[in-house]
Structures are given as structure tokens and as C-alpha cells.
Coordinates of C-alpha atoms and ligand atoms in Angstrom, one line a residue:
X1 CA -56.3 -25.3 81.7
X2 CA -52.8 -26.5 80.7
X3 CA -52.0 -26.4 76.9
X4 CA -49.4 -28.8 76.1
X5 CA -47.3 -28.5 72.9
X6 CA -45.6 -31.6 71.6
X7 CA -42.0 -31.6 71.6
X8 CA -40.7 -31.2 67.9
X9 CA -43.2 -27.3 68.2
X10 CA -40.5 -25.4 67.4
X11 CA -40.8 -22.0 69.6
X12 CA -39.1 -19.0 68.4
X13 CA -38.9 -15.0 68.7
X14 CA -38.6 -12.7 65.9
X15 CA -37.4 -9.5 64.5
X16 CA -36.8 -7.5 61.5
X17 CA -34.1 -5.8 59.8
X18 CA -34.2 -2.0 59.5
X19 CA -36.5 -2.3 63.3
X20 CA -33.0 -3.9 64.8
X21 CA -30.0 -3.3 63.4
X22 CA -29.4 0.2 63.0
X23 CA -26.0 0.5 60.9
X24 CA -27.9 2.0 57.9
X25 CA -24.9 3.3 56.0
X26 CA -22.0 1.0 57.1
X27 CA -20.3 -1.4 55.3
X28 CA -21.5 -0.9 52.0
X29 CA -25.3 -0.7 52.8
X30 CA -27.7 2.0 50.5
X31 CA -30.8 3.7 51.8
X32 CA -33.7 1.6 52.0
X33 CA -37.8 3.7 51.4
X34 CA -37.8 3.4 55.1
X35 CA -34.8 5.3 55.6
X36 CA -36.1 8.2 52.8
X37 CA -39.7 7.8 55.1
X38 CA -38.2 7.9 58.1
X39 CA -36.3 11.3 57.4
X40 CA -39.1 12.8 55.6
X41 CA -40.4 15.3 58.9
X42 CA -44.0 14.1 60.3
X43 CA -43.8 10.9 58.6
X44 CA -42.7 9.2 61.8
X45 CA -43.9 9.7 65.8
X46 CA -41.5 12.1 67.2
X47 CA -39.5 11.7 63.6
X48 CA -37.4 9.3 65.0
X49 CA -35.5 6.2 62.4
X50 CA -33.9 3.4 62.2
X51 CA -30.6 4.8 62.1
X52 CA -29.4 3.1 65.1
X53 CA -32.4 1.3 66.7
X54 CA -31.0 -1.6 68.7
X55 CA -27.7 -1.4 67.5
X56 CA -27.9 -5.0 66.6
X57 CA -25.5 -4.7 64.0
X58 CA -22.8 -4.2 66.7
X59 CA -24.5 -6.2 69.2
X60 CA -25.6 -8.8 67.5
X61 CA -23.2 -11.5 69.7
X62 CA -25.1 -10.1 72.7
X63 CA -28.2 -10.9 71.4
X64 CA -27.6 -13.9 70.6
X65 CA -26.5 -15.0 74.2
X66 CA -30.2 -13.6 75.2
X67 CA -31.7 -15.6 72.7
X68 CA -29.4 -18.8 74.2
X69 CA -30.6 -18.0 77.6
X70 CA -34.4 -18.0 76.6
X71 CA -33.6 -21.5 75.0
X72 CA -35.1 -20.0 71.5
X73 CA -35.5 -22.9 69.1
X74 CA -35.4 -20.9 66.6
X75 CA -34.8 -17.3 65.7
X76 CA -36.4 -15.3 62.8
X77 CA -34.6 -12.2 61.4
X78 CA -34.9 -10.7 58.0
X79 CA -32.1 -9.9 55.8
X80 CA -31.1 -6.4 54.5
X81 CA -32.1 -5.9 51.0
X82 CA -30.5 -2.7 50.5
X83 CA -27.3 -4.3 52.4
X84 CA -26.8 -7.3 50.1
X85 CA -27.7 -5.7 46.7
X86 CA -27.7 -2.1 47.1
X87 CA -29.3 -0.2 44.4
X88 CA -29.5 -3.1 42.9
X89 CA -25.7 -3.0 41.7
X90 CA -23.3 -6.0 42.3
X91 CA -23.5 -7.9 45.4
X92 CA -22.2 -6.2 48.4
X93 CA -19.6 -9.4 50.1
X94 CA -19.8 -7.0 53.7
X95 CA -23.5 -7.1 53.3
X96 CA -23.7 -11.3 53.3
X97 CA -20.2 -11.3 56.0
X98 CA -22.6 -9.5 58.6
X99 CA -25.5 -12.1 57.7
X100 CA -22.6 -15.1 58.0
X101 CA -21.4 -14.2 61.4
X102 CA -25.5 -13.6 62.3
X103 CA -26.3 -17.3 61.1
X104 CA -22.7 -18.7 62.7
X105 CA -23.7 -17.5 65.8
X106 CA -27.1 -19.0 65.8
X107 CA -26.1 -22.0 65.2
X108 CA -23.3 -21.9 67.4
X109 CA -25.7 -21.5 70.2
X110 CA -28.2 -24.2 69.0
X111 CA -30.4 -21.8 67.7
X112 CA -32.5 -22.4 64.2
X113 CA -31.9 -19.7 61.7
X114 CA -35.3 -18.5 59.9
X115 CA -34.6 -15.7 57.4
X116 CA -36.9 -13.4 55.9
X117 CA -36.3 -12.4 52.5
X118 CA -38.1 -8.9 52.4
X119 CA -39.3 -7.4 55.7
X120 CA -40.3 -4.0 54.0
X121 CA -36.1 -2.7 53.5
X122 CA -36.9 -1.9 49.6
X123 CA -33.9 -0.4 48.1
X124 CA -34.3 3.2 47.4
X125 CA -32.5 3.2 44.2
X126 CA -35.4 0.8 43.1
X127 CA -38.8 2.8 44.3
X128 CA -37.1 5.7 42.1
X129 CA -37.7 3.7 39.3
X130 CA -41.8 2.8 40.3
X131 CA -41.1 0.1 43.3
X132 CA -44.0 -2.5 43.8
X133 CA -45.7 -0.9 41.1
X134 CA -43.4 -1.9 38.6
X135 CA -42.9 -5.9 37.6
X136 CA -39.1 -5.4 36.9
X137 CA -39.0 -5.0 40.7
X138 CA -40.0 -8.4 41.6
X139 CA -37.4 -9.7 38.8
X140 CA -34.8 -7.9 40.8
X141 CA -36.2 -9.3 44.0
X142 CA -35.8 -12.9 42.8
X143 CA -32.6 -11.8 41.9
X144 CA -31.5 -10.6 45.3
X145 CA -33.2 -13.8 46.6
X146 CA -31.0 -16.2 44.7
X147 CA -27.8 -14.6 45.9
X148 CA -29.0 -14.6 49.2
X149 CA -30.4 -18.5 48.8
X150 CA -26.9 -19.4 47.2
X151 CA -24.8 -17.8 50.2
X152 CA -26.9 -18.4 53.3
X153 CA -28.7 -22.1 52.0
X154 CA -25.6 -24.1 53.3
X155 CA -26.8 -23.2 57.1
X156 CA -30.2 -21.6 56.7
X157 CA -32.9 -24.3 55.9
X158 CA -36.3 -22.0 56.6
X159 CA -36.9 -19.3 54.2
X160 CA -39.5 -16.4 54.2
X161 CA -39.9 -15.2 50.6
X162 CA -42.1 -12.2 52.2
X163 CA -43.3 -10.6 55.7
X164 CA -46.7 -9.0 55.5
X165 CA -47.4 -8.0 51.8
X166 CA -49.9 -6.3 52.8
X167 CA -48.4 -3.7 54.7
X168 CA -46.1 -3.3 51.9
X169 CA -49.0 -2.5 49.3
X170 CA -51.7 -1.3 51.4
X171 CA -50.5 0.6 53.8
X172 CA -47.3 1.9 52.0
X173 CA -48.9 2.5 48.2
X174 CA -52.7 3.2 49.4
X175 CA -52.9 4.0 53.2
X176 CA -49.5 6.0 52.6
X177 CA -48.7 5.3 56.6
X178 CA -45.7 3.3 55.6
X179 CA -43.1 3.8 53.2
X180 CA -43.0 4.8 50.7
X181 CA -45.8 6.9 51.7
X182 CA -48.1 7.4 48.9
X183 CA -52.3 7.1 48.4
X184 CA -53.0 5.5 45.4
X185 CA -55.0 3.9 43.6
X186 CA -53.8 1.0 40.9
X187 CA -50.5 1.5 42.2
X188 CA -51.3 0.2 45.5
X189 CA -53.2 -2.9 43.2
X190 CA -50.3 -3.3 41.1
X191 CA -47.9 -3.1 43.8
X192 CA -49.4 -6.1 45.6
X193 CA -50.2 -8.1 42.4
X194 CA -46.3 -7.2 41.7
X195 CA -45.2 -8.8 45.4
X196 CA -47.1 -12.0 44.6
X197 CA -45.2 -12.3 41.7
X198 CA -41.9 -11.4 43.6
X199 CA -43.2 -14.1 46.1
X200 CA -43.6 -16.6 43.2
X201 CA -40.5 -16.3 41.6
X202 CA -38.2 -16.1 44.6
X203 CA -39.9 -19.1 46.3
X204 CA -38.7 -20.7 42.4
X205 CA -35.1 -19.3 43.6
X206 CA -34.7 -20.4 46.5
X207 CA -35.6 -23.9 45.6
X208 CA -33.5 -24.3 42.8
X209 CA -30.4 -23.2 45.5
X210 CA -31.4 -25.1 48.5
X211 CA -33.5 -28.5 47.4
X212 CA -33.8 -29.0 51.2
X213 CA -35.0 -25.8 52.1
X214 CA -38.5 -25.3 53.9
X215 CA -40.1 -22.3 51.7
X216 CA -43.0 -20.0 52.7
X217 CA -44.4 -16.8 52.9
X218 CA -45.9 -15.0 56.0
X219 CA -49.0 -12.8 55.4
X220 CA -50.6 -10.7 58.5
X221 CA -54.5 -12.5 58.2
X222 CA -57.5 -11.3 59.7
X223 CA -60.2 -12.8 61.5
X224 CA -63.2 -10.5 60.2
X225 CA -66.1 -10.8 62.6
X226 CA -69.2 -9.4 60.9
X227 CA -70.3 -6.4 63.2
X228 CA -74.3 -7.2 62.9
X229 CA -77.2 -8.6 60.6
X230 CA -77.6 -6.0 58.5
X231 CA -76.5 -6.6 54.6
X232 CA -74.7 -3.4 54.5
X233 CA -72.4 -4.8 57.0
X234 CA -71.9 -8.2 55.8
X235 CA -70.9 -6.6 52.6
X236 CA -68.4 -4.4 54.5
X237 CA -67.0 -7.6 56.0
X238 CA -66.6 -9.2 52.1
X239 CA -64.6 -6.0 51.3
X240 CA -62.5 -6.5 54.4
X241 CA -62.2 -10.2 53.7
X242 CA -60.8 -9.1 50.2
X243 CA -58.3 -6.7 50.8
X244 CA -56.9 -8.2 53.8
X245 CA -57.2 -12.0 53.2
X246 CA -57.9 -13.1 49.6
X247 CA -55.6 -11.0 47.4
X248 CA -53.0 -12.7 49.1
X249 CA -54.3 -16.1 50.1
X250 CA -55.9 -17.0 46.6
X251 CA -53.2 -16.3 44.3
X252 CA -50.7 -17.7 46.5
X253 CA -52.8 -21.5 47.1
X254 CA -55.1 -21.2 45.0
X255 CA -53.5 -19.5 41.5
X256 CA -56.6 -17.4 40.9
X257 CA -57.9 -14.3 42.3
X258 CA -61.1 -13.6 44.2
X259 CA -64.3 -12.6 41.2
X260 CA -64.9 -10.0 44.1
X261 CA -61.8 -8.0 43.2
X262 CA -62.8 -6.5 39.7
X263 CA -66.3 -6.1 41.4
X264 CA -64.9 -3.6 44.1
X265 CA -62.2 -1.8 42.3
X266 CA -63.7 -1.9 38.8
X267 CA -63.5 2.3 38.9
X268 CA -59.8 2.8 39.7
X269 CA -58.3 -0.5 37.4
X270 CA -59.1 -3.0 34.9
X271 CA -56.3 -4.8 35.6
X272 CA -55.2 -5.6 32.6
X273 CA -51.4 -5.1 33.7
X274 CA -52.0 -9.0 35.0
X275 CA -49.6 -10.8 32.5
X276 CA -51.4 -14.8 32.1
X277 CA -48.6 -16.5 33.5
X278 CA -48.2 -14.4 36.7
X279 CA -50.6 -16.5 38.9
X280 CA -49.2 -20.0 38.2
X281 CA -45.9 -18.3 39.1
X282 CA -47.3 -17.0 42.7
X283 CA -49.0 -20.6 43.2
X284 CA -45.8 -22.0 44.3
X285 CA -45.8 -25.1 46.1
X286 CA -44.8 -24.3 49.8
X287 CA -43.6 -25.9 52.8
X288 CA -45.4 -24.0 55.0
X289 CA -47.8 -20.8 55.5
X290 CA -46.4 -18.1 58.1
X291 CA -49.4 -16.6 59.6
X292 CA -48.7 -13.3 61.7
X293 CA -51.7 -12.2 64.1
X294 CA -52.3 -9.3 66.5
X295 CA -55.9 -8.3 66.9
X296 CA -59.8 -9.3 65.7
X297 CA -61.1 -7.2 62.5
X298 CA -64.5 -5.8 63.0
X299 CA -65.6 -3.9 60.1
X300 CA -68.6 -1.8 60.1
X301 CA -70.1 -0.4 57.0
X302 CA -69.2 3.6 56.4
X303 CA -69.5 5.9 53.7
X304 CA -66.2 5.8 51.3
X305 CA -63.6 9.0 52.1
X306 CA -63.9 9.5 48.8
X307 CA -67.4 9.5 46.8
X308 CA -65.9 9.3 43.0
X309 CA -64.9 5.6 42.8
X310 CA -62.8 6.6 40.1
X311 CA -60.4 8.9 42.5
X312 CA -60.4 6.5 45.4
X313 CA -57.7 5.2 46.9
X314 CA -57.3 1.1 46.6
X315 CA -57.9 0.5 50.8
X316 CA -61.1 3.3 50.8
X317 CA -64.0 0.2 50.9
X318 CA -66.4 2.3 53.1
X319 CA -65.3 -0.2 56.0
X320 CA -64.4 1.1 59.7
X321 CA -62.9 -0.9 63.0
X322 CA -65.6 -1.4 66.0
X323 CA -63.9 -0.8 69.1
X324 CA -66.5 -1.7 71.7
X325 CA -66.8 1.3 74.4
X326 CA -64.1 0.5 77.0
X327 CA -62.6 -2.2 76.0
X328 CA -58.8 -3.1 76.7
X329 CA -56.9 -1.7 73.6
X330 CA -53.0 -2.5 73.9
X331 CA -50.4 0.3 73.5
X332 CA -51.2 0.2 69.5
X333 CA -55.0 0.6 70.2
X334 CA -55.4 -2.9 69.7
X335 CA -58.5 -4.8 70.9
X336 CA -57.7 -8.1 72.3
X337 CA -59.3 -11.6 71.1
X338 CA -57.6 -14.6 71.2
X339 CA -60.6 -17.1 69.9
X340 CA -60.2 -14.6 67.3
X341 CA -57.2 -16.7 66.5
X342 CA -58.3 -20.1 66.7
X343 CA -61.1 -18.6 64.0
X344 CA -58.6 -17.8 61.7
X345 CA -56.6 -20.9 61.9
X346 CA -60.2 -23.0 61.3
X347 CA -60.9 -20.8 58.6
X348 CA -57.9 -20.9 56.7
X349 CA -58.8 -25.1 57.4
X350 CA -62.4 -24.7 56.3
X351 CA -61.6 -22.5 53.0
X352 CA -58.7 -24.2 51.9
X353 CA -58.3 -27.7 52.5
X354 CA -55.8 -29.8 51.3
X355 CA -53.9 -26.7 49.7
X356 CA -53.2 -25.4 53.1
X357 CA -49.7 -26.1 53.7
X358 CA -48.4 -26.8 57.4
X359 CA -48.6 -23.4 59.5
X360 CA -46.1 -21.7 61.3
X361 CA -47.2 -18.3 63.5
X362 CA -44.7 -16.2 62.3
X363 CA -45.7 -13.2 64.9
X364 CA -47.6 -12.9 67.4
X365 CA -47.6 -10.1 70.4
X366 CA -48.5 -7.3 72.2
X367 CA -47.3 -3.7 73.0
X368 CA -47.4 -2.5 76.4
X369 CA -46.1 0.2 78.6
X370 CA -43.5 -1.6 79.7
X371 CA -41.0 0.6 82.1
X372 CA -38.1 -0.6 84.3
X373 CA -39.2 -0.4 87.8
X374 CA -36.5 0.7 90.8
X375 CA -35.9 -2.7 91.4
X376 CA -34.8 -2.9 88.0
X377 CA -37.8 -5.3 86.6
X378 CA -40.1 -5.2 84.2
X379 CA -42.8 -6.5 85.2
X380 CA -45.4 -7.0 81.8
X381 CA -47.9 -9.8 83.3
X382 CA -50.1 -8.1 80.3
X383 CA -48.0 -9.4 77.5
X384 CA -47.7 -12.8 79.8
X385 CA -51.6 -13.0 79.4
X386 CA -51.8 -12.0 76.1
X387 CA -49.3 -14.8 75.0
X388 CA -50.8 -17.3 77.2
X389 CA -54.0 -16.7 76.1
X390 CA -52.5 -16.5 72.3
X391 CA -50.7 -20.2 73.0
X392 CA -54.0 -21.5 74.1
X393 CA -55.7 -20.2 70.9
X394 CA -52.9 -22.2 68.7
X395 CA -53.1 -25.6 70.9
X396 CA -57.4 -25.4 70.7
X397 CA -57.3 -25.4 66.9
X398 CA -54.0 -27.9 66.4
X399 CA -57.0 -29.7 68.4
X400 CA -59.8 -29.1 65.7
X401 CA -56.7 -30.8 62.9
X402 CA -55.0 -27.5 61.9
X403 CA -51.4 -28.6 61.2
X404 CA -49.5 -26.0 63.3
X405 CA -45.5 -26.9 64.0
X406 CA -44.5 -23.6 65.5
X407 CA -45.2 -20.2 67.0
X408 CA -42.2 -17.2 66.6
X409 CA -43.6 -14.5 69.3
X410 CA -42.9 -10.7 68.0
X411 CA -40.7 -9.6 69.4
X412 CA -37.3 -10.4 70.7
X413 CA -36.7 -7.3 71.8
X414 CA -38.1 -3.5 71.7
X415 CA -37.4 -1.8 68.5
X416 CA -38.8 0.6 66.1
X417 CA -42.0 0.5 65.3
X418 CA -42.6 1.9 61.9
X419 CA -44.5 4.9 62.2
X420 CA -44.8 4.6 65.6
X421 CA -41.2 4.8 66.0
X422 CA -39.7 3.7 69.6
X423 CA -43.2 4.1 71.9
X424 CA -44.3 1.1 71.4
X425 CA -42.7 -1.5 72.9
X426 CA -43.1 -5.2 71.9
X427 CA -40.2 -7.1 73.3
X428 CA -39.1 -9.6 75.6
X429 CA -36.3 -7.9 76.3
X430 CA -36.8 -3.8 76.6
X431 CA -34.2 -1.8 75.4
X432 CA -32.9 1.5 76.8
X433 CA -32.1 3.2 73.7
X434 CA -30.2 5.8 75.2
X435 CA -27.4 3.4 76.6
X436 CA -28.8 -0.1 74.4
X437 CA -28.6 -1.5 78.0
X438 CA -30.5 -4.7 77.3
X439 CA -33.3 -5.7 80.2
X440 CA -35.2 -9.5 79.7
X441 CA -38.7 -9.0 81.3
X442 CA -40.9 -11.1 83.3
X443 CA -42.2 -12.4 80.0
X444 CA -38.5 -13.6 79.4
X445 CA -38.4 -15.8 82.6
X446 CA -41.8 -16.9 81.4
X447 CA -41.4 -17.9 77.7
X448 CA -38.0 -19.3 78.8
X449 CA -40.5 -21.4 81.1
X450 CA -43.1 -22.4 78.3
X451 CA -39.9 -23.7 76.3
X452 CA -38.4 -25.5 78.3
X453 CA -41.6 -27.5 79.3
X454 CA -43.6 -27.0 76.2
X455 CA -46.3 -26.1 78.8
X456 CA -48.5 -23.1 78.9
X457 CA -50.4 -23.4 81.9
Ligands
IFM501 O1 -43.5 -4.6 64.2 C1 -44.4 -5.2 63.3 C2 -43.6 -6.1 62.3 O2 -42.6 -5.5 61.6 C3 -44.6 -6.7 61.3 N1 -45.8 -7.2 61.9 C4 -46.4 -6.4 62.9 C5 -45.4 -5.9 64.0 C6 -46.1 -5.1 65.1 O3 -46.8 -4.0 64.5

């Protein structure tokens, strides 16, 4: 069936800083925790780093033409934290010229600029002194956000205060699979309570410097499906609900937090380091919610890693992925649902209401094993099904009234994967990273289609 989009859907690709633009000590730019993570041996597949990635910082004016040839509406990129306000000293002026040229170009082209604020880049200098655990470091991130607001907010209209704050707690501060690589407890709690916050006040920043800016926040949402009847796994599906939905989606629409929350992590917290004001301050009004989406969550109940609640880590909630015997997993080990998706848009409908802003997808994609054939080609009909099907997903629930004006597919191009490093390969374009030859895929013709005809058939 064909899913038609209507013509002010603004369709864009997305990427992130320190995944991208390699360039990590030129011009005046300071080590991010992902830099220190990435060098720290065995933190990383293969220990590779960002250290030159797609050379986009060079290559940026290629890119660009690539993104002109797909016909992108729009084109979100995050800024460089540690570029523009290293170690949170004075304002680096090379650190904002790179971002000028970046947003100059885009427009040039007819492109939309939509800039991230934080896509995970934390500056080194400020996880030395305690990072997301410590609230001085969202002061300094509305800080960094007002400089970049007050430089960029002539030309950049769409602003992301945050990308996925709970990668940046969770796994970073609890999981320890991300930078800066720790298992804790509270500090994983503070840490996120301490990005909301950060969220908050930048969104305030960014307002005050551009009154016609749209301002949201993206958060990575699940679509828990409970596993079976039994109580043991509808209470592992709460859990799940909790850590990866409501910590961020209450405090940010609703100003409150879940009762759930002291209930679950009453032996590691009482979180008393919650200040009274901090929650009106994350209830920002926004212009928009960015929603980011990969796979279906199916939690099973399991027994906690660790038994003594009072030494667990903040993500151990006795709760395990199903993956059903033989099912498709993409290169990530992904399962693959896209109803799964038109669930989580309906819910976000059904539990918020009239507090849920306009939606845009901020990401949306899939890794496969994409390799250049001898023809030259890639041929990834995989990723072309996975978006398809992902398209279809959005259209059927702007059908059941969910206010969705746009869908930014992850990823422009191949780049580094966290702590996957280079393997896995998300882009449009794939990327050689030996020669950063540039190679648009099948699924480049076929977005560039979609685009052009607002059609997904
Ligand atoms: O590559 C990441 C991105 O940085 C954040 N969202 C998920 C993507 C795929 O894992």
C-alpha cells in the first residue's frame, strides 16, 4: 500500500558530532569523555575512535553536495561541545567558524539546519569534576547553549537541547558501555535527573536568544511489549517502562516524576539531591518532541545481577530482551518491528494528551552488512525495507491523529558507532574509511525517490 506524506513533512538525514567529524584536536577543540573512552584499550570494538571518522570536518562541502543530491529538506548534526567551550574556558571563535561555514553551506544548498545541542561530546575537563552527576554541569551546559543559541540563532531555527539522555545516564553512568564508562548507582540517577535539568535550562537559553526558534529535545523511546500473562513479567515491563520512558517523558511534559521511581530504587537513593524547583525548570514548554526509534522492547522478568539492592547498579531491574528463536536481528542484534512504532507514537497520544507537543522522528534506521560490490554498488534492499516499512508505521499513526511533521533517517552516512566502532554501518552513503571515498547506496536513489514524491510505496 502506498503511504503518502503531505508536502510541508519535512524529510531529513542525521548525524552526530564526534561519529562524523573527526578533527578532535584541531582548531582549538579539547577532549571530549568519548575521546578518554575511546583510547581507554577494550572499551571500544577493535579499539578504534573518533579521531578521524568521516573526516567531515575537512569534508564537510562534499557532504553537503550529497545531501543536495538526495534533495534532504533538512539536515540534523550536532554541535561540538568540547569545540565551542572547551573545558569550559572562554569561547573558542574557530570552534563556532567551523559550525558557520557548516550552517552557510546548508543553506546555500536549500537545506534546513537542525542542530543538536549535546550528542554525548561532554567536555573532559568537566567529567573530571563529577559530569552528569554534578548540577554545576548542567549550569555550564546552558551556558554553552546560550553562546551557541546567540551565534548560530540568526540561521538555525530548529534546536535539539539533547540527543538520547538516556544513553548518556544509563548506559554511560550505570551500564558503563558508553563513556564515561562507569557502573553506578545514584550517579547514574543523578546524572539523568542532572540532564533534565540541563534540558530545562538550555531550552530557557535558547528561547531567550532566538524568540523564533522551534525548541525540543529527542529521547530514544521504547515500545515495551509485555512478554506474557504472568505478573512477574508485567512488573518487569513497569520497570522497563520506567527507566526507559518515564524518567524522561514525565519530568519533561509532565513536571513530576513517576511514584514508581522511589519504589524501585529506594535501596541505592533517596533522592533527596532533587532541588524543588528543578522539575518546573525541565517542564519547558516545547515546540516539538524528537522521538528516535530502532527496535521493539520485550522485557522478560530475570533475577537482578546483583541480589543486595543496596549495591546495585541503577539499570539492574531484573528485566532481559526476548529475542524470539530465529528471528531477523540487524547487524546491532536488533529485532525488527515496525508496528512497534506506530505503538509508540499512539502511546505517547494515549498517555499524554494535550501536553504532547508536535513530533518529529529524530532517527530512525538500520545497520546492515553493507559492502561495495564489483560493480561498485551497494545494494542494501534490507535498509530499503526497514525504512519503508518504518515510513508506513509513521503515516498509519499520523492516521490515528498523532501530530507528526517530519522523519530525519539515521544516518547520512556510515560512521562510528560508539562502542561498536566502524562495523556497523548505518548510512546512506557507505564510507571507505581507508580512502573516505564516499559511495551513496541503493537506499540513496531510494530516499532521494520518497522525497521527491513524498511517496513511500
Ligand atoms: O548511532 C546512534 C546515534 O548516535 C544515537 N542513536 C542511535 C544510533 C544508532 O545506534
Amino acid at each position: 500500500m502506498t503511504a503518502q506524506f503531505p508536502p510541508d513533512f519535512v524529510f531529513g538525514a542525521a548525524t552526530a558530532s564526534y561519529q562524523i567529524e573527526g578533527a578532535v584536536a584541531e582548531d582549538g577543540r579539547r577532549p571530549s569523555i568519548w575521546d578518554t573512552f575511546s583510547h581507554t584499550p577494550g572499551k571500544v570494538v577493535a579499539d578504534e575512535n573518533g579521531d578521524i571518522a568521516c573526516d567531515h570536518y575537512h569534508r564537510f562541502g562534499e557532504d553537503i553536495e550529497l545531501m543536495r543530491q538526495l534533495g534532504l529538506d533538512s539536515y540534523r548534526f550536532s554541535l561540538a561541545w568540547p569545540r565551542i567551550k572547551p573545558d569550559d574556558g572562554p569561547v573558542n571563535a574557530a570552534g563556532l567558524a567551523f559550525y558557520d561555514k557548516l550552517v552557510d553551506e546548508l543553506l546555500a544548498a536549500g537545506i534546513e539546519p537542525a542542530a543538536t545541542l549535546y550528542h554525548w561530546d561532554l567536555p573532559q575537563a568537566l567529567e573530571d569534576r563529577g559530569g552528569w552527576r554534578e548540577r554545576s554541569t548542567a549550569e555550564q551546559f546552558a551556558e554553552y547553549a546560550a553562546v551557541a543559541a546567540e551565534h548560530l540563532g540568526d540561521r538555525v531555527k530548529r534546536w535539539i537541547t539533547l540527543n538520547e539522555p538516556f544513553c548518556s545516564s544509563i548506559l554511560g553512568y550505570s551500564e558503563g558501555v558508553h563513556a564515561p564508562g562507569v557502573q553506578e548507582g545514584e550517579g547514574a540517577l543523578k546524572a539523568a535527573h542532572h540532564l533534565m535539568l540541563a534540558h530545562g535550562l538550555a531550552a530557557q537559553r535558547v528561547r531567550a536568544a532566538v524568540p523564533d526558534a522551534e525548541v525540543g529535545i529527542t529521547l530514544n523511546l521504547a515500545s515495551v511489549q509485555q512478554v506474557s500473562d504472568s505478573q512477574a513479567d508485567a512488573d518487569a515491563a513497569r520497570r522497563s517502562m520506567l527507566i526507559d520512558n518515564l524518567i524522561f517523558t514525565e519530568p519533561v511534559l509532565k513536571g513530576t516524576y513517576p511514584a514508581l521511581a522511589r519504589e524501585v530504587w529506594a535501596g541505592i537513593t533517596d533522592f533527596s539531591w532533587i532541588q524543588d524547583c528543578d522539575l518546573a525548570t525541565a517542564h519547558q514548554p516545547l515546540d516539538f518532541l524528537g522521538v528516535n526509534f530502532y527496535f521493539p522492547t520485550r522485557p522478560k522478568a530475570v533475577a537482578h545481577d546483583e541480589p543486595d539492592p543496596a549495591k546495585r547498579v541503577a539499570s539492574d531491574l531484573g528485566t532481559e530482551q526476548v529475542i524470539h528463536e530465529g528471528e531477523y536481528l540487524t547487524e546491532m542484534g536488533w529485532p525488527v518491528d515496525a508496528d512497534a512504532f506506530t505503538a509508540l507514537f499512539t502511546w505517547l497520544r494515549d498517555e499524554y494528551g494535550d501536553a504532547l507537543p508536535p513530533i518529529y522522528v529524530t532517527e530512525n534506521g538500520i545497520a546492515c552488512p553493507d559492502v561495495v560490490g564489483p560493480d561498485g554498488t551497494v545494494d542494501d534492499q534490507d535498509r530499503i525495507r526497514y525504512v519503508g516499512d518504518h515510513l508506513a508505521a509513521v503515516r498509519s499513526a499520523m492516521d490515528q491523529g498523532v501530530d507528526i511533521r517530519g522523519y530525519y533517517l539515521w544516518s547520512l552516512m556510515d560512521n562510528f558507532e560508539w562502542a561498536r566502532g566502524y562495523q556497523p554501518r548505518f548510512g546512506l552513503v557507505h564510507v571507505d574509511y581507508e580512502t573516505q571515498q564516499r559511495t551513496p547506496k541503493a537506499s540513496f536513489g531510494w530516499y532521494r525517490d520518497v522525497i521527491a514524491t513524498h511517496e513511500v510505496e
